[in-house]
Amino acid sequence: MRIGELAVRAGTTPRALRYYEARGLLPARRAGNGHRTYDEGDLKLLRQIRTLRDSGFDLEETRPFVECLRAGHPEGDSCPASLVVYRRKLDELDALIEELGAVRAKVGAQLARAEEARDVLAADAGVPGGPEPVCELGGRRR
């Protein structure tokens, strides 16, 4: 198949395919007329790349999976190098989750503090729901 058909079937663009070819992820086979030609194996490589990219892997992280498929394994994640990338990605995700948990706790504490301060102001003003908002530029909102 030619580059346009492969791009459509893989859900990408010919430009992306040429980029993958330049990066050594997609084989560069040419027909006698100079057109790029691809087969079902190339489509499988692209689907593997797309699945990994959709899961947050950068393009270089897909290389071991592509090489595993090229080596004849039915799945791109059955080789030792692919497993190393999976483990590294999980460690990265765990660190991000931990970082986001800390940020969430901080924002939650700030919200609780702000609500408490609002409630104190409301009680001091004797106004249910809090005092009337004051514009930072000096006047009351209307």
Coordinates of C-alpha atoms in Angstrom, one line a residue:
M1 CA 0.0 0.0 0.0
R2 CA 1.1 3.6 -0.5
I3 CA 1.7 6.2 2.1
G4 CA -1.7 7.9 1.8
E5 CA -3.6 4.6 2.3
L6 CA -1.4 3.6 5.2
A7 CA -1.9 7.0 6.9
V8 CA -5.7 6.7 6.6
R9 CA -5.7 3.1 7.9
A10 CA -3.4 4.1 10.8
G11 CA -5.3 7.3 11.7
T12 CA -2.4 9.6 11.1
T13 CA -0.9 11.7 8.3
P14 CA 1.6 11.1 5.6
R15 CA 3.8 13.8 7.2
A16 CA 3.8 11.8 10.4
L17 CA 4.8 8.6 8.5
R18 CA 7.7 10.4 6.8
Y19 CA 8.8 11.7 10.2
Y20 CA 8.6 8.1 11.7
E21 CA 10.6 6.9 8.7
A22 CA 13.3 9.6 9.3
R23 CA 13.5 8.6 13.0
G24 CA 14.0 5.0 11.9
L25 CA 10.7 3.7 13.4
L26 CA 9.1 2.9 10.0
P27 CA 11.0 1.1 7.2
A28 CA 11.7 3.0 4.1
R29 CA 10.9 0.7 1.2
R30 CA 10.4 2.1 -2.3
A31 CA 8.7 0.7 -5.3
G32 CA 10.4 0.8 -8.7
N33 CA 8.7 4.2 -9.4
G34 CA 10.1 5.7 -6.2
H35 CA 6.9 5.6 -4.2
R36 CA 7.0 4.4 -0.6
T37 CA 5.3 1.0 -0.1
Y38 CA 4.0 -0.5 3.1
D39 CA 2.4 -3.7 4.2
E40 CA 0.2 -5.0 7.1
G41 CA 3.3 -5.3 9.3
D42 CA 3.9 -1.6 9.0
L43 CA 0.3 -0.9 9.9
K44 CA 0.8 -3.0 13.0
L45 CA 3.9 -1.0 13.9
L46 CA 2.0 2.2 13.5
R47 CA -0.9 1.0 15.7
Q48 CA 1.6 0.1 18.4
I49 CA 3.1 3.5 18.2
R50 CA -0.3 5.2 18.3
T51 CA -1.4 3.2 21.3
L52 CA 1.7 4.0 23.2
R53 CA 1.6 7.7 22.2
D54 CA -2.1 7.9 23.3
S55 CA -1.0 6.5 26.7
G56 CA 1.6 9.2 27.2
F57 CA 4.8 7.6 25.8
D58 CA 7.0 9.9 23.9
L59 CA 8.1 8.8 20.4
E60 CA 11.5 7.6 21.5
E61 CA 9.9 5.4 24.2
T62 CA 8.1 3.5 21.4
R63 CA 11.3 2.3 19.8
P64 CA 11.8 -0.9 21.9
F65 CA 8.2 -1.9 21.1
V66 CA 8.7 -1.3 17.4
E67 CA 12.0 -3.3 17.4
C68 CA 10.2 -6.1 19.3
L69 CA 7.6 -6.3 16.6
R70 CA 10.2 -6.1 13.8
A71 CA 12.1 -9.0 15.5
G72 CA 9.0 -11.2 14.8
H73 CA 7.3 -11.2 18.2
P74 CA 3.5 -11.1 17.9
E75 CA 3.2 -8.3 20.4
G76 CA 5.6 -5.4 20.8
D77 CA 5.6 -5.5 24.5
S78 CA 6.9 -9.0 25.0
C79 CA 10.6 -8.2 24.8
P80 CA 12.9 -7.3 27.8
A81 CA 13.5 -3.7 26.5
S82 CA 9.8 -3.1 26.2
L83 CA 9.3 -4.2 29.8
V84 CA 12.0 -1.8 30.9
V85 CA 10.1 1.1 29.3
Y86 CA 6.9 0.0 30.9
R87 CA 8.5 -0.1 34.3
R88 CA 10.1 3.3 33.8
K89 CA 6.8 4.8 32.7
L90 CA 5.0 3.4 35.7
D91 CA 7.6 4.9 38.0
E92 CA 7.2 8.2 36.2
L93 CA 3.4 8.0 36.6
D94 CA 3.6 7.1 40.2
A95 CA 5.8 10.2 40.9
L96 CA 3.3 12.4 39.0
I97 CA 0.4 10.9 41.0
E98 CA 2.3 11.6 44.3
E99 CA 3.0 15.2 43.2
L100 CA -0.6 15.8 42.2
G101 CA -1.8 14.4 45.5
A102 CA 0.5 16.9 47.3
V103 CA -0.8 19.7 45.2
R104 CA -4.4 18.6 45.8
A105 CA -3.9 18.5 49.5
K106 CA -2.4 22.0 49.5
V107 CA -5.3 23.5 47.4
G108 CA -7.8 21.7 49.7
A109 CA -6.1 23.3 52.8
Q110 CA -6.2 26.7 51.1
L111 CA -9.8 26.3 50.3
A112 CA -10.7 25.3 53.9
R113 CA -8.7 28.3 55.2
A114 CA -10.4 30.7 52.8
E115 CA -13.9 29.3 53.7
E116 CA -13.1 29.7 57.4
A117 CA -12.0 33.2 56.9
R118 CA -15.1 34.0 54.9
D119 CA -17.3 32.5 57.6
V120 CA -15.5 34.6 60.3
L121 CA -16.0 37.8 58.3
A122 CA -19.7 36.9 57.7
A123 CA -20.2 36.3 61.5
D124 CA -18.5 39.6 62.3
A125 CA -20.6 41.5 59.8
G126 CA -23.8 39.7 60.9
V127 CA -24.7 39.1 57.3
P128 CA -25.9 35.6 56.3
G129 CA -23.7 34.2 53.6
G130 CA -21.0 36.7 54.2
P131 CA -20.3 40.4 53.7
E132 CA -21.1 42.1 50.5
P133 CA -18.1 41.8 48.1
V134 CA -15.9 44.8 47.7
C135 CA -14.2 45.6 44.5
E136 CA -10.4 45.7 44.7
L137 CA -10.5 49.1 43.0
G138 CA -12.3 50.6 46.0
G139 CA -16.0 50.5 45.5
R140 CA -18.8 48.1 46.4
R141 CA -20.2 45.8 43.6
R142 CA -23.6 46.6 42.4

